[in-house]
Coordinates of C-alpha atoms in Angstrom, one line a residue:
X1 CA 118.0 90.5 186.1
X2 CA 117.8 93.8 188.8
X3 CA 117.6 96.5 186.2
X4 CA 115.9 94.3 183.3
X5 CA 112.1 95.0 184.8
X6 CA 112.6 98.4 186.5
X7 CA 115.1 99.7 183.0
X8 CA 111.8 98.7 180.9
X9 CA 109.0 100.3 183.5
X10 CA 110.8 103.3 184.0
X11 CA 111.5 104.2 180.0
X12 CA 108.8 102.3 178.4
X13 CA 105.7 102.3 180.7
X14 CA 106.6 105.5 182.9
X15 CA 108.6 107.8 180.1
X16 CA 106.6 106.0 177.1
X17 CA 110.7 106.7 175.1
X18 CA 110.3 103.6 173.0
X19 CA 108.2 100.3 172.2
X20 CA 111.9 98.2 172.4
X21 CA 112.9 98.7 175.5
X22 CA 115.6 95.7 176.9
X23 CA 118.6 95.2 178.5
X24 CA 121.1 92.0 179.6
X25 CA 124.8 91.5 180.5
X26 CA 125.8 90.2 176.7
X27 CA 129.6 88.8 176.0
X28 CA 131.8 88.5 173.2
X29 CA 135.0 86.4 173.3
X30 CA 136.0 86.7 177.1
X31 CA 134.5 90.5 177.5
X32 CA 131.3 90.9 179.3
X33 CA 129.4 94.2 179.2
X34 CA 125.6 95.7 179.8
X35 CA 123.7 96.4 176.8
X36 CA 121.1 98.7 177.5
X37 CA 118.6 99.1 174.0
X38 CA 115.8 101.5 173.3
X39 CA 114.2 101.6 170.0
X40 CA 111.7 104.5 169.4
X41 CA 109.8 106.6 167.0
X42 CA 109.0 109.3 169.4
X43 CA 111.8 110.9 171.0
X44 CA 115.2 111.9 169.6
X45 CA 118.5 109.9 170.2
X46 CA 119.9 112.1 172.6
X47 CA 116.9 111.8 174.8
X48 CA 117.0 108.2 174.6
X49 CA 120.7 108.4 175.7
X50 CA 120.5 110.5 178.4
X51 CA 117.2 108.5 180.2
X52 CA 119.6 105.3 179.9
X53 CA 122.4 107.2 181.6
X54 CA 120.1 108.5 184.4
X55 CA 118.9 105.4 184.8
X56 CA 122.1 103.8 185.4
X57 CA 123.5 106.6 187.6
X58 CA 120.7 105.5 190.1
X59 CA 120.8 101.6 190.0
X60 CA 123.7 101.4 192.7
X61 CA 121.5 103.6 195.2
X62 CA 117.7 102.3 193.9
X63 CA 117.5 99.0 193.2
X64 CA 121.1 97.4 194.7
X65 CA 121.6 99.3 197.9
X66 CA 117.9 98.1 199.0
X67 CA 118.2 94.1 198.3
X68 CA 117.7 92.3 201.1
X69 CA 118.7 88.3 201.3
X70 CA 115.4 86.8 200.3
X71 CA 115.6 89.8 197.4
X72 CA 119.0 88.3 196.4
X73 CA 117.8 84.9 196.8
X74 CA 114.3 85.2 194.2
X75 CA 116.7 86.8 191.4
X76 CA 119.4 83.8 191.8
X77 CA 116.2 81.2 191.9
X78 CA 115.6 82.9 188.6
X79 CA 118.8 82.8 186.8
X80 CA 119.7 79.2 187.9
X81 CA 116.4 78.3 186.7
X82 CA 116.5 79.8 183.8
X83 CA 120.3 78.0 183.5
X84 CA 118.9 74.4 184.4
X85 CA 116.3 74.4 181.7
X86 CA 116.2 71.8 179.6
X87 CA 117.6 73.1 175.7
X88 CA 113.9 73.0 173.5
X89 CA 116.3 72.0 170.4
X90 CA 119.3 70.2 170.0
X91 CA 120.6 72.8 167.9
X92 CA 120.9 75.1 171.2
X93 CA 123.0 72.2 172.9
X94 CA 125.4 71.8 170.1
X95 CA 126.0 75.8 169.4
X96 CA 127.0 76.2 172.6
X97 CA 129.1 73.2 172.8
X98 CA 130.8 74.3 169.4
X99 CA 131.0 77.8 170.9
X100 CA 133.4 76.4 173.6
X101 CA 135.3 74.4 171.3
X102 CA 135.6 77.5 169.0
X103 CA 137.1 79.6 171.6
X104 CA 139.6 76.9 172.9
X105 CA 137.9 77.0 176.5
X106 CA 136.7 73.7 176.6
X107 CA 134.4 74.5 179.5
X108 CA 131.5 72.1 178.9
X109 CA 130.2 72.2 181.6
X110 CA 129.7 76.2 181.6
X111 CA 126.4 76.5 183.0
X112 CA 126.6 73.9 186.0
X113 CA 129.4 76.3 187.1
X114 CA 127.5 79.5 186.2
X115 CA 125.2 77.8 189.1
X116 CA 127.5 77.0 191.0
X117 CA 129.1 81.0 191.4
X118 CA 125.2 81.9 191.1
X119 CA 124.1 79.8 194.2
X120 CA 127.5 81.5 196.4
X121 CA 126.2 85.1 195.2
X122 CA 126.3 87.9 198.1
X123 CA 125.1 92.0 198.5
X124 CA 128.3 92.7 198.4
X125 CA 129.7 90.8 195.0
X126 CA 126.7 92.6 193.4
X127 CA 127.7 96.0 194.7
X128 CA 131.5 95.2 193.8
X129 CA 130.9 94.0 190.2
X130 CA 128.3 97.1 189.5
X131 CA 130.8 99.5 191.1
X132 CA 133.8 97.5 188.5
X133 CA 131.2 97.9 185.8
X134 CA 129.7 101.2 185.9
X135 CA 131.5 103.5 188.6
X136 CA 135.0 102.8 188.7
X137 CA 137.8 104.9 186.6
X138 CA 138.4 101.7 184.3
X139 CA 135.1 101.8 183.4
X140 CA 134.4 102.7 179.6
X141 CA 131.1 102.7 178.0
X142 CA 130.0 102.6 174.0
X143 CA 126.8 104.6 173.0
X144 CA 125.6 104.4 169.6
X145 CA 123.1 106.3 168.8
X146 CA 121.1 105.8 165.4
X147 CA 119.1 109.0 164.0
X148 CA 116.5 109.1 161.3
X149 CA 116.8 112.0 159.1
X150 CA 113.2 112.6 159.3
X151 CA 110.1 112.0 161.5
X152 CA 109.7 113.0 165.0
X153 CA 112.3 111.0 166.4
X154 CA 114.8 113.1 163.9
X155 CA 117.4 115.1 165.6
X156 CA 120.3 116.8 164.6
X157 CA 123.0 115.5 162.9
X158 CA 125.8 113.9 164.9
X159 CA 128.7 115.6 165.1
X160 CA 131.8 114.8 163.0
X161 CA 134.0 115.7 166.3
X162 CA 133.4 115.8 169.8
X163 CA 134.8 115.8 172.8
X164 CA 137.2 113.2 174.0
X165 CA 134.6 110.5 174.0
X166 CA 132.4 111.7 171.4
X167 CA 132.4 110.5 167.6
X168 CA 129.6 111.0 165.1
X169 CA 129.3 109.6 162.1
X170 CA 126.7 111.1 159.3
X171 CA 128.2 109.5 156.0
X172 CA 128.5 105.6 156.5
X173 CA 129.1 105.6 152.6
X174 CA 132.0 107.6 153.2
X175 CA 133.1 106.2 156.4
X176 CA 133.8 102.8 154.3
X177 CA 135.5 104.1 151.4
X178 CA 138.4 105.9 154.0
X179 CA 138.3 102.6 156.4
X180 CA 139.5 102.9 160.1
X181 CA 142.2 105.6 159.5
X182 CA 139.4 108.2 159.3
X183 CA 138.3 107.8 163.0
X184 CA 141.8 108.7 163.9

């Protein structure tokens, strides 16, 4: 909820990078993890890449350092309400129910203690999980970048090897028929 509004203001309505601009903690199984998306037709991938990252380099120092209690206070208003609303359709109710039971957790009552944890918040858990999450040695991030081959948004192609972190894949076709070993 901090770097939803000012992520899409400062690369959609300031930059003009993309018309999909969105971002949200997401999770899979018991990982949590920022997904930061930008969908455009007007600049290359490795422009879109580097705004993101400069973007997050400044969120400790522009946007968490600066909260004050009653800033802290309107973004946890948010989130629990946005956790206490009613489910529109049954069919939300029962996926997430079936989601707990499908990952052996059990924990029906997930969003009642989501407000609970949500309602105890501080400056200082904020600073600590975004320092965990984007600043600390443990930290590892996952950028995929998708190029068209033509149009202005085309750049170059990826490269087949990088550096340490860096892996770019041209051939998907190929990429299948060798499997995993090939990333090796």
């Amino acid at each position: 909820a901090i770097i939803e509004e000012p992520l899409f203001n400062e690369l959609r309505t300031k930059q003009q990078l993309g018309y999909i601009v969105s971002s949200g903690v997401k999770g899979v199984d018991q990982s949590r993890f920022l997904a930061a998306i930008v969908q455009s037709n007007v600049a290359p991938a490795e422009k879109l890449t580097s705004s993101i990252l400069k973007f997050l380099d400044s969120v400790r120092d522009k946007l968490i350092l600066p909260l004050n209690s009653v800033d802290i206070e309107l973004y946890v208003k948010g989130l629990v309400d946005k956790r206490l609303e009613p489910d529109k359709q049954l069919a939300v109710e029962v996926t997430r129910n079936w989601s707990e039971i499908a990952t052996g957790r059990f924990q029906f009552d997930r969003l009642q203690a989501e407000v609970a944890a949500l309602l105890d918040i501080s400056k200082d858990d904020i600073l600590e999980f975004w320092d965990e999450l984007y600043n600390s040695d443990s930290s590892r991030m996952l950028v995929t970048e998708i190029v068209p081959r033509a149009g202005q948004a085309s750049s170059k192609e990826p490269a087949l090897s990088g550096t340490d972190n860096t892996l770019g894949i041209n051939d998907i076709d190929n990429l299948r028929a060798a499997g995993e070993s090939s990333l090796a």
